[in-house]
């Protein structure tokens, strides 16, 4: 027990909720302050016109029983008694009259692709060997490296041994370069489209390896159910959650964080502050630039070439379930769709009808994504948002163009599609205070370097960062693990045994 020291946690996303649960379990008294009316952050779902809508998650990492990441999800009760949907494919691409599907059976993927392009056989077999080897990879969730002894760090590193060596080598290969090696245009297109721009071959190999081994899947009920379980777990352990409670400022005095001031003016004094929202926003707005992030994290925000962020415009539709594409996620060519001042000639759509909870009265969600990577796209949407009416005009234009493209590709949907809403990079910026309106933190590129970040702010004690921005790759699982790591660092400083 630690005399019930108080912690203010800013943000009830996955990271904030995870931090809250672990801190309550270790005897702290925590309050999570969340600016929105509901917890969840980027991990969002809602009901519209009676139809459950998944707002973010396509896949969750850590769904295979017996892995350390699965255990972590269970510690925060996110997946209790949860069934999983294992879609047939990770990603499917139509191009040049062919369909390439990164399907759950690696041999089927390779043999189908070889049939389409025998001359690419050698490269496909090489890819197959990489994926098979990467299946042995285990994500480190035990504790942050900065809390490990040299021997522990060595042990953790060697647990992945040869796989780490392979991934380090493939990290230097941009996925676009690997794609370019294929003779067949459909394969070139498939390897370019499968992950956000800038991604590495290592990232694809790892994601696909996890998918085929069942460690990446879709929990039934989606994001909303995960967040509900985590929130229930937090409240059950006497955590306090305040929604509609935006934090305006972090109180800092004599080199230590002392609490938070809410937008309402309320001042709350605590022993510790964990900021589980964007670090750039935390330093700039909440700490008014008085304290900076650790150098390695600063570098990421300052070098967009090596550490690009990724966002999108996501348009949500409801459609008859029997008219939806068979693949869960499909990328196909379209007529040019004007987007962020540039033309896009492909769309990626995801459908959710393989989860029975998402089908209502024969209809299900179909969402269409138009990529909006990096600062330029964000600035485009930001400038529209300050011109009266222009933002909505652009959304309407995009929604019509996308609906036309969907009806052209799926003629059976004509007259049956119902447009529900649209999220742009501004949605994520306004709602989450996310840097450049990003959906996911930094995309791992060939120029990015893994870094052991500590979540600490030099010169400011009793303050920790948590969340997806601290990982080498983003996503809900990273937010979870970083929420846990923040509390482990806090326990370390308070000399509390972690069990
Ligand atoms: C469209 C989309 C698709 C995605 N697809 C996937 C996927 O398939 N798989 C996957 O693993 N991940 C996916 N992600 C990413 C994943 O959702 C995020 O990585 C993860 O949820 C981030 O969690 P977090 O807790 O670090 O941050 P956030 O979820 O951003 O949480 C930060 C919280 O802080 C709150 N906040 C901000 N400022 C304040 C303030 N001043 N006061 C109080 N509260 C504040 C915000 O409201 C928010 O709730 C997707 C994200 C999006 C948007």
Coordinates of C-alpha atoms and ligand atoms in Angstrom, one line a residue:
X1 CA 0.0 0.0 0.0
X2 CA 1.2 3.5 -0.7
X3 CA -0.9 5.7 1.5
X4 CA -3.4 6.1 -1.3
X5 CA -1.4 8.6 -3.3
X6 CA -3.5 10.4 -5.8
X7 CA -2.9 10.4 -9.6
X8 CA -4.6 12.6 -12.2
X9 CA -4.8 10.8 -15.5
X10 CA -5.5 12.9 -18.6
X11 CA -7.6 11.1 -21.2
X12 CA -9.7 8.0 -21.1
X13 CA -8.4 6.3 -24.3
X14 CA -7.0 2.8 -24.1
X15 CA -3.8 4.1 -22.6
X16 CA -5.5 6.2 -19.9
X17 CA -7.9 3.4 -19.0
X18 CA -5.1 0.9 -18.8
X19 CA -3.0 3.2 -16.7
X20 CA -6.0 3.8 -14.4
X21 CA -6.7 0.1 -13.9
X22 CA -3.0 -0.8 -13.2
X23 CA -2.7 2.1 -10.8
X24 CA -5.9 1.2 -8.9
X25 CA -4.7 -2.4 -8.7
X26 CA -1.4 -1.1 -7.1
X27 CA -3.1 0.9 -4.4
X28 CA -3.3 4.4 -5.9
X29 CA -6.3 6.6 -5.9
X30 CA -6.8 7.8 -9.5
X31 CA -9.2 10.1 -11.4
X32 CA -9.3 10.0 -15.2
X33 CA -10.3 13.4 -16.7
X34 CA -11.7 12.9 -20.2
X35 CA -12.7 15.9 -22.4
X36 CA -15.4 13.9 -24.4
X37 CA -18.7 12.7 -23.1
X38 CA -17.6 9.1 -23.4
X39 CA -14.4 7.1 -22.8
X40 CA -12.5 5.4 -25.6
X41 CA -10.6 8.1 -27.5
X42 CA -9.5 7.0 -30.9
X43 CA -11.0 3.6 -30.1
X44 CA -14.6 4.4 -30.9
X45 CA -18.0 2.9 -31.8
X46 CA -21.6 4.1 -31.7
X47 CA -25.1 3.4 -32.9
X48 CA -26.6 5.3 -35.7
X49 CA -30.1 4.7 -37.1
X50 CA -30.2 1.6 -34.9
X51 CA -27.1 0.3 -36.6
X52 CA -23.9 -0.4 -34.5
X53 CA -21.0 1.4 -36.1
X54 CA -17.3 0.5 -35.6
X55 CA -15.5 3.8 -35.8
X56 CA -11.9 2.7 -35.8
X57 CA -10.7 -0.9 -35.3
X58 CA -10.1 -3.2 -38.3
X59 CA -7.9 -5.6 -36.3
X60 CA -6.7 -6.0 -32.8
X61 CA -3.2 -7.3 -32.0
X62 CA -2.8 -9.7 -29.1
X63 CA -5.7 -12.0 -29.6
X64 CA -3.9 -15.3 -29.3
X65 CA -4.2 -17.0 -26.0
X66 CA -1.0 -17.7 -24.2
X67 CA 0.9 -14.7 -25.5
X68 CA 2.1 -11.9 -23.1
X69 CA 0.0 -9.3 -25.0
X70 CA -3.1 -11.4 -24.7
X71 CA -2.4 -11.6 -20.9
X72 CA -2.1 -7.9 -20.8
X73 CA -5.5 -7.4 -22.5
X74 CA -6.9 -9.8 -19.9
X75 CA -5.3 -8.0 -17.0
X76 CA -7.5 -5.0 -17.9
X77 CA -10.4 -7.3 -18.7
X78 CA -10.8 -6.1 -22.3
X79 CA -11.3 -9.5 -23.8
X80 CA -13.1 -11.7 -21.1
X81 CA -15.2 -14.4 -22.8
X82 CA -14.8 -12.7 -26.1
X83 CA -15.2 -14.6 -29.3
X84 CA -13.0 -13.5 -32.2
X85 CA -13.8 -13.2 -35.9
X86 CA -10.9 -14.3 -38.0
X87 CA -11.5 -12.7 -41.4
X88 CA -10.4 -14.7 -44.5
X89 CA -7.9 -12.1 -45.5
X90 CA -5.9 -9.3 -43.9
X91 CA -6.2 -7.1 -47.0
X92 CA -7.4 -7.7 -50.5
X93 CA -6.5 -5.7 -53.6
X94 CA -8.1 -5.5 -57.0
X95 CA -5.8 -4.3 -59.8
X96 CA -5.2 -5.0 -63.5
X97 CA -8.1 -7.4 -63.6
X98 CA -6.6 -9.6 -60.8
X99 CA -7.5 -10.0 -57.1
X100 CA -4.6 -10.4 -54.6
X101 CA -5.7 -11.5 -51.2
X102 CA -3.3 -11.6 -48.2
X103 CA -5.3 -14.5 -46.9
X104 CA -5.1 -16.4 -43.7
X105 CA -3.4 -19.3 -45.3
X106 CA 0.1 -18.2 -46.4
X107 CA 0.5 -21.1 -48.9
X108 CA -2.7 -20.2 -50.6
X109 CA -1.6 -16.6 -50.8
X110 CA 1.6 -17.6 -52.4
X111 CA 0.1 -20.2 -54.8
X112 CA -2.6 -17.9 -55.9
X113 CA -0.1 -15.1 -56.5
X114 CA 2.2 -17.5 -58.4
X115 CA -0.6 -18.5 -60.7
X116 CA -1.2 -14.9 -61.5
X117 CA 2.5 -14.2 -62.0
X118 CA 4.8 -17.3 -62.3
X119 CA 7.8 -15.1 -62.9
X120 CA 7.4 -13.6 -59.4
X121 CA 7.6 -17.0 -57.8
X122 CA 11.1 -16.5 -56.3
X123 CA 10.2 -13.2 -54.7
X124 CA 6.9 -14.6 -53.3
X125 CA 8.8 -17.6 -51.8
X126 CA 11.2 -15.2 -50.2
X127 CA 8.3 -13.3 -48.7
X128 CA 6.8 -16.5 -47.5
X129 CA 10.0 -17.5 -45.7
X130 CA 10.2 -14.1 -44.0
X131 CA 6.6 -14.3 -42.8
X132 CA 7.0 -17.9 -41.5
X133 CA 10.1 -16.9 -39.5
X134 CA 8.4 -13.8 -38.1
X135 CA 5.7 -15.9 -36.5
X136 CA 8.1 -16.6 -33.7
X137 CA 8.1 -12.9 -32.7
X138 CA 6.8 -12.1 -29.2
X139 CA 6.0 -8.5 -28.2
X140 CA 7.7 -7.3 -25.1
X141 CA 5.1 -6.3 -22.5
X142 CA 6.8 -7.4 -19.3
X143 CA 8.3 -4.0 -18.3
X144 CA 9.9 -1.0 -20.0
X145 CA 13.5 -1.4 -20.9
X146 CA 14.5 1.6 -18.8
X147 CA 13.5 -0.4 -15.7
X148 CA 15.3 -3.5 -16.7
X149 CA 18.7 -4.6 -15.5
X150 CA 21.3 -5.2 -18.3
X151 CA 20.8 -8.9 -17.9
X152 CA 17.0 -8.7 -18.2
X153 CA 17.3 -6.5 -21.3
X154 CA 19.6 -9.0 -22.8
X155 CA 17.3 -11.9 -22.0
X156 CA 14.3 -10.1 -23.5
X157 CA 16.2 -9.2 -26.6
X158 CA 17.5 -12.7 -27.1
X159 CA 14.0 -14.1 -26.7
X160 CA 13.3 -12.9 -30.2
X161 CA 16.8 -13.7 -31.3
X162 CA 16.9 -14.5 -35.0
X163 CA 13.5 -13.0 -35.6
X164 CA 14.8 -9.6 -34.4
X165 CA 17.8 -9.9 -36.7
X166 CA 15.5 -10.6 -39.7
X167 CA 13.1 -7.7 -38.8
X168 CA 16.0 -5.3 -38.3
X169 CA 17.3 -6.2 -41.8
X170 CA 13.8 -5.9 -43.3
X171 CA 13.2 -2.6 -41.5
X172 CA 15.7 -1.0 -43.9
X173 CA 13.5 -2.0 -46.9
X174 CA 10.7 0.5 -47.7
X175 CA 7.7 -1.5 -48.7
X176 CA 7.4 0.5 -52.0
X177 CA 10.9 -0.6 -53.0
X178 CA 10.0 -4.3 -52.3
X179 CA 6.7 -3.8 -54.2
X180 CA 8.6 -2.4 -57.2
X181 CA 10.6 -5.7 -57.5
X182 CA 7.4 -7.6 -58.7
X183 CA 6.9 -8.1 -62.4
X184 CA 3.1 -8.2 -62.2
X185 CA 1.4 -4.8 -61.7
X186 CA -1.3 -6.3 -59.5
X187 CA 1.4 -7.6 -57.0
X188 CA 3.2 -4.3 -57.1
X189 CA -0.1 -2.6 -56.3
X190 CA -1.0 -5.0 -53.5
X191 CA 2.3 -4.6 -51.7
X192 CA 2.0 -0.8 -52.1
X193 CA -1.5 -0.6 -50.8
X194 CA -1.6 -3.0 -47.9
X195 CA -0.1 -0.6 -45.3
X196 CA 0.1 3.2 -44.9
X197 CA 2.6 5.0 -47.1
X198 CA 6.2 4.9 -45.9
X199 CA 5.8 1.5 -44.1
X200 CA 8.6 -1.0 -44.2
X201 CA 8.8 -4.6 -45.4
X202 CA 9.4 -5.6 -41.7
X203 CA 6.1 -4.1 -40.6
X204 CA 4.2 -6.0 -43.3
X205 CA 6.0 -9.2 -42.6
X206 CA 5.3 -8.9 -38.8
X207 CA 1.6 -7.9 -39.2
X208 CA 0.9 -10.7 -41.7
X209 CA 2.7 -13.3 -39.6
X210 CA 0.6 -12.3 -36.6
X211 CA -2.5 -12.4 -38.7
X212 CA -1.9 -15.9 -40.0
X213 CA -1.1 -17.2 -36.5
X214 CA -4.4 -15.8 -35.1
X215 CA -2.6 -13.1 -33.0
X216 CA -4.3 -10.4 -35.0
X217 CA -8.1 -10.8 -35.2
X218 CA -11.4 -8.9 -34.6
X219 CA -13.0 -9.2 -31.2
X220 CA -16.8 -9.6 -31.5
X221 CA -18.5 -6.3 -30.6
X222 CA -15.5 -4.2 -31.7
X223 CA -14.1 -1.2 -30.0
X224 CA -17.1 -0.3 -28.0
X225 CA -17.2 -3.5 -26.2
X226 CA -13.4 -3.4 -25.4
X227 CA -13.8 0.1 -24.0
X228 CA -16.9 -0.8 -22.0
X229 CA -15.1 -3.8 -20.3
X230 CA -12.1 -1.7 -19.5
X231 CA -14.2 1.1 -18.1
X232 CA -16.2 -1.3 -16.0
X233 CA -13.0 -2.9 -14.7
X234 CA -11.6 0.6 -13.8
X235 CA -14.8 1.6 -12.0
X236 CA -15.1 -1.8 -10.2
X237 CA -11.7 -1.2 -8.8
X238 CA -12.8 2.2 -7.4
X239 CA -11.3 4.4 -10.1
X240 CA -13.1 7.7 -10.7
X241 CA -13.9 8.7 -14.3
X242 CA -14.9 12.2 -15.1
X243 CA -16.2 12.8 -18.6
X244 CA -16.9 16.2 -20.2
X245 CA -13.9 17.3 -18.1
X246 CA -11.2 18.7 -20.3
X247 CA -7.9 19.5 -18.6
X248 CA -6.7 23.1 -19.3
X249 CA -3.4 23.0 -17.6
X250 CA -1.0 20.8 -15.7
X251 CA 0.1 22.4 -12.4
X252 CA 3.9 22.4 -12.1
X253 CA 5.9 23.9 -9.3
X254 CA 9.5 23.5 -8.2
X255 CA 10.2 21.0 -10.9
X256 CA 7.3 18.6 -10.1
X257 CA 3.8 18.1 -11.4
X258 CA 1.3 18.9 -8.7
X259 CA -2.1 18.3 -10.3
X260 CA -4.3 19.7 -13.0
X261 CA -6.6 22.6 -13.7
X262 CA -9.8 21.8 -15.6
X263 CA -11.4 24.1 -18.3
X264 CA -14.1 24.6 -15.7
X265 CA -11.5 26.3 -13.5
X266 CA -11.4 23.6 -10.9
X267 CA -7.9 23.0 -9.5
X268 CA -7.1 19.4 -8.4
X269 CA -3.9 18.7 -6.5
X270 CA -2.4 15.3 -6.9
X271 CA 0.9 13.5 -6.2
X272 CA 1.3 12.4 -9.8
X273 CA 0.0 13.3 -13.3
X274 CA -0.1 10.9 -16.2
X275 CA -0.9 12.4 -19.5
X276 CA -2.4 9.8 -21.8
X277 CA -3.1 12.1 -24.7
X278 CA -0.8 13.4 -27.4
X279 CA 2.7 14.4 -26.0
X280 CA 3.0 17.4 -28.4
X281 CA -0.3 18.8 -27.2
X282 CA 0.6 18.0 -23.6
X283 CA 3.9 20.0 -23.7
X284 CA 2.6 22.9 -25.9
X285 CA -0.9 23.4 -24.4
X286 CA -1.1 21.7 -21.0
X287 CA 2.5 22.7 -19.9
X288 CA 2.6 25.9 -21.9
X289 CA 6.0 25.0 -23.4
X290 CA 7.7 25.2 -20.0
X291 CA 8.9 21.6 -20.2
X292 CA 9.9 19.6 -23.3
X293 CA 9.7 16.0 -24.1
X294 CA 12.7 13.8 -23.9
X295 CA 15.0 14.4 -26.9
X296 CA 14.3 11.1 -28.7
X297 CA 10.6 11.8 -28.7
X298 CA 11.1 15.4 -29.8
X299 CA 13.0 14.1 -32.7
X300 CA 10.1 12.0 -33.9
X301 CA 7.7 15.0 -34.0
X302 CA 10.4 17.1 -35.7
X303 CA 11.3 14.7 -38.5
X304 CA 8.1 13.9 -40.5
X305 CA 10.1 12.2 -43.3
X306 CA 11.4 9.6 -41.0
X307 CA 8.4 9.6 -38.7
X308 CA 5.3 10.3 -40.8
X309 CA 1.9 10.4 -39.2
X310 CA -1.1 8.9 -41.0
X311 CA -4.7 10.0 -41.1
X312 CA -7.7 9.6 -43.4
X313 CA -11.1 10.7 -44.4
X314 CA -13.4 7.9 -43.4
X315 CA -16.9 7.9 -44.8
X316 CA -19.5 5.7 -43.0
X317 CA -22.3 4.1 -44.9
X318 CA -25.0 1.6 -44.2
X319 CA -25.6 -1.0 -46.9
X320 CA -27.6 -4.3 -47.3
X321 CA -25.4 -7.0 -45.8
X322 CA -25.8 -9.2 -48.8
X323 CA -24.4 -6.6 -51.2
X324 CA -21.2 -6.1 -49.3
X325 CA -17.8 -7.2 -50.7
X326 CA -16.7 -10.6 -49.5
X327 CA -13.3 -9.4 -48.3
X328 CA -13.3 -7.6 -45.0
X329 CA -11.0 -4.9 -46.4
X330 CA -10.8 -4.3 -50.1
X331 CA -8.8 -1.8 -52.1
X332 CA -10.0 -1.1 -55.7
X333 CA -9.4 1.4 -58.5
X334 CA -11.9 4.2 -59.0
X335 CA -12.3 7.3 -61.2
X336 CA -10.4 10.1 -59.7
X337 CA -11.8 11.3 -56.4
X338 CA -10.8 14.9 -55.6
X339 CA -9.3 14.8 -52.1
X340 CA -7.2 17.4 -50.2
X341 CA -6.5 19.3 -53.4
X342 CA -5.1 16.1 -55.1
X343 CA -6.8 13.2 -56.9
X344 CA -7.1 9.8 -55.4
X345 CA -7.8 6.9 -57.8
X346 CA -8.2 4.1 -55.3
X347 CA -10.6 3.5 -52.4
X348 CA -10.2 1.1 -49.5
X349 CA -13.4 -0.2 -48.0
X350 CA -14.0 -2.2 -44.8
X351 CA -17.2 -4.1 -44.1
X352 CA -18.2 -5.5 -40.7
X353 CA -20.9 -8.0 -41.5
X354 CA -18.8 -11.0 -40.4
X355 CA -19.5 -9.9 -36.8
X356 CA -23.2 -10.8 -36.1
X357 CA -23.5 -7.9 -33.6
X358 CA -22.9 -5.4 -36.4
X359 CA -25.8 -6.7 -38.6
X360 CA -29.2 -5.2 -38.0
X361 CA -32.3 -5.8 -40.0
X362 CA -30.2 -7.1 -42.9
X363 CA -27.9 -4.0 -43.0
X364 CA -24.3 -3.5 -41.9
X365 CA -21.7 -0.8 -41.9
X366 CA -19.4 -0.2 -44.9
X367 CA -16.7 2.4 -44.4
X368 CA -14.6 3.9 -47.2
X369 CA -11.2 5.4 -46.5
X370 CA -9.5 8.1 -48.5
X371 CA -5.8 8.4 -47.3
X372 CA -4.8 11.8 -45.8
X373 CA -1.2 11.3 -44.8
X374 CA 0.9 13.8 -42.9
X375 CA 0.9 17.5 -42.3
X376 CA 0.0 18.7 -45.8
X377 CA -3.4 16.9 -45.8
X378 CA -4.0 18.1 -42.2
X379 CA -3.3 21.7 -43.1
X380 CA -5.7 21.4 -46.1
X381 CA -8.5 20.4 -43.8
X382 CA -7.6 22.8 -41.1
X383 CA -7.8 25.7 -43.6
X384 CA -11.2 24.6 -44.8
X385 CA -12.5 24.4 -41.2
X386 CA -11.9 28.1 -40.6
X387 CA -13.7 29.2 -43.8
X388 CA -17.4 29.5 -43.3
X389 CA -19.2 26.5 -44.9
X390 CA -16.2 25.4 -46.9
X391 CA -15.5 22.4 -44.7
X392 CA -19.0 20.9 -45.1
X393 CA -19.0 21.6 -48.8
X394 CA -15.8 19.6 -49.2
X395 CA -17.2 16.7 -47.1
X396 CA -20.4 16.7 -49.2
X397 CA -18.4 16.7 -52.4
X398 CA -16.2 13.8 -51.2
X399 CA -19.2 11.8 -49.9
X400 CA -21.0 12.1 -53.3
X401 CA -17.8 11.1 -55.2
X402 CA -17.2 8.1 -52.9
X403 CA -20.8 7.0 -53.1
X404 CA -20.7 7.1 -56.9
X405 CA -17.4 5.1 -56.9
X406 CA -19.0 2.5 -54.6
X407 CA -22.1 2.2 -56.7
X408 CA -20.0 1.8 -59.8
X409 CA -17.9 -1.0 -58.3
X410 CA -20.9 -2.6 -56.5
X411 CA -23.9 -2.0 -58.9
X412 CA -26.1 -4.1 -56.5
X413 CA -25.7 -1.3 -53.9
X414 CA -27.3 1.3 -56.2
X415 CA -30.1 3.1 -54.4
X416 CA -29.4 1.0 -51.3
X417 CA -26.4 2.8 -49.7
X418 CA -27.1 5.2 -46.9
X419 CA -24.5 7.8 -46.1
X420 CA -24.1 8.2 -42.4
X421 CA -21.3 10.5 -41.5
X422 CA -17.7 11.5 -42.3
X423 CA -14.6 11.8 -40.1
X424 CA -11.7 13.9 -41.4
X425 CA -8.2 14.7 -39.9
X426 CA -10.0 17.7 -38.2
X427 CA -12.3 15.3 -36.4
X428 CA -9.3 13.5 -34.8
X429 CA -7.6 16.8 -34.1
X430 CA -10.7 18.4 -32.5
X431 CA -11.9 15.3 -30.7
X432 CA -8.6 13.8 -29.5
X433 CA -6.1 16.7 -29.7
X434 CA -4.1 14.4 -32.0
X435 CA -1.0 15.8 -33.7
X436 CA -1.8 16.7 -37.3
X437 CA -5.2 15.0 -36.9
X438 CA -3.5 11.6 -36.9
X439 CA -5.4 8.3 -36.6
X440 CA -2.3 6.4 -35.8
X441 CA 1.0 7.7 -34.4
X442 CA 4.2 7.4 -36.4
X443 CA 4.3 5.0 -39.2
X444 CA 7.5 2.9 -39.0
X445 CA 9.7 3.8 -42.0
X446 CA 13.1 2.7 -43.1
X447 CA 14.6 6.0 -41.7
X448 CA 12.9 5.6 -38.3
X449 CA 14.9 4.0 -35.5
X450 CA 13.4 2.0 -32.6
X451 CA 14.0 4.1 -29.4
X452 CA 13.7 3.2 -25.8
X453 CA 11.5 6.1 -24.7
X454 CA 10.8 6.7 -21.0
X455 CA 7.7 8.8 -21.1
X456 CA 9.5 11.2 -18.7
X457 CA 9.9 15.0 -19.1
X458 CA 13.4 16.2 -18.3
X459 CA 13.3 18.6 -15.3
X460 CA 9.7 17.7 -14.3
X461 CA 9.2 14.9 -11.8
X462 CA 5.9 13.2 -10.8
X463 CA 4.8 13.5 -14.5
X464 CA 4.6 10.7 -17.0
X465 CA 3.4 10.3 -20.6
X466 CA 1.5 7.3 -21.8
X467 CA -0.1 6.3 -25.1
X468 CA 0.4 5.2 -28.6
X469 CA 3.0 7.9 -29.4
X470 CA 5.6 6.2 -27.2
X471 CA 5.7 3.0 -29.2
X472 CA 7.7 2.2 -32.2
X473 CA 4.5 1.3 -33.9
X474 CA 1.0 2.7 -33.1
X475 CA -2.3 1.0 -32.4
X476 CA -4.5 -0.1 -29.5
X477 CA -2.1 -2.7 -28.2
X478 CA 0.7 -0.1 -28.0
X479 CA -1.6 2.2 -26.1
X480 CA -2.4 -0.6 -23.7
X481 CA 1.2 -1.5 -23.1
X482 CA 2.3 2.1 -22.7
X483 CA -0.5 2.7 -20.1
X484 CA 1.0 -0.2 -18.1
X485 CA 4.6 0.9 -18.5
X486 CA 3.7 4.4 -17.2
X487 CA 2.4 2.9 -14.0
X488 CA 5.4 0.6 -13.7
X489 CA 7.7 3.6 -13.8
X490 CA 5.6 5.4 -11.2
X491 CA 5.7 2.3 -9.0
X492 CA 9.4 2.2 -9.4
X493 CA 9.8 5.8 -8.3
X494 CA 7.5 5.2 -5.4
X495 CA 9.4 2.0 -4.5
X496 CA 6.3 -0.1 -4.8
X497 CA 6.7 -3.7 -5.7
X498 CA 5.2 -4.6 -9.1
X499 CA 3.4 -7.9 -9.0
Ligands
LIG1 C1 -9.9 5.5 -38.0 C2 -9.0 4.7 -37.1 C3 -8.7 3.4 -37.4 C4 -7.9 2.7 -36.5 N1 -7.7 1.4 -36.7 C5 -7.0 0.7 -35.8 C6 -6.9 -0.8 -35.9 O1 -7.4 -1.4 -36.8 N2 -6.2 -1.4 -34.9 C7 -5.5 -0.8 -33.9 O2 -4.9 -1.4 -33.1 N3 -5.6 0.6 -33.8 C8 -6.3 1.3 -34.7 N4 -6.4 2.6 -34.6 C9 -5.5 3.3 -33.6 C10 -6.0 3.2 -32.2 O3 -7.3 3.5 -32.1 C11 -5.1 4.1 -31.4 O4 -3.8 3.8 -31.5 C12 -5.4 4.0 -29.9 O5 -6.8 3.9 -29.6 C13 -4.8 5.2 -29.2 O6 -5.1 5.2 -27.8 P1 -4.4 6.2 -26.8 O7 -5.1 6.0 -25.5 O8 -3.0 6.2 -26.9 O9 -4.9 7.7 -27.4 P2 -6.3 8.3 -27.6 O10 -7.3 7.2 -28.0 O11 -6.1 9.4 -28.6 O12 -6.8 8.9 -26.2 C14 -6.5 10.2 -25.8 C15 -7.7 10.6 -25.0 O13 -7.3 11.9 -24.3 C16 -8.5 12.7 -24.4 N5 -8.0 14.1 -24.3 C17 -7.2 14.8 -25.1 N6 -7.0 16.0 -24.6 C18 -7.6 16.1 -23.4 C19 -7.7 17.1 -22.4 N7 -7.1 18.3 -22.5 N8 -8.4 16.8 -21.3 C20 -9.0 15.6 -21.1 N9 -8.9 14.6 -22.0 C21 -8.2 14.8 -23.2 C22 -9.1 12.4 -25.7 O14 -10.4 12.8 -25.8 C23 -8.9 10.9 -25.8 O15 -10.0 10.2 -25.2 C24 -7.3 3.4 -35.4 C25 -7.6 4.7 -35.2 C26 -8.4 5.4 -36.0 C27 -8.8 6.8 -35.7

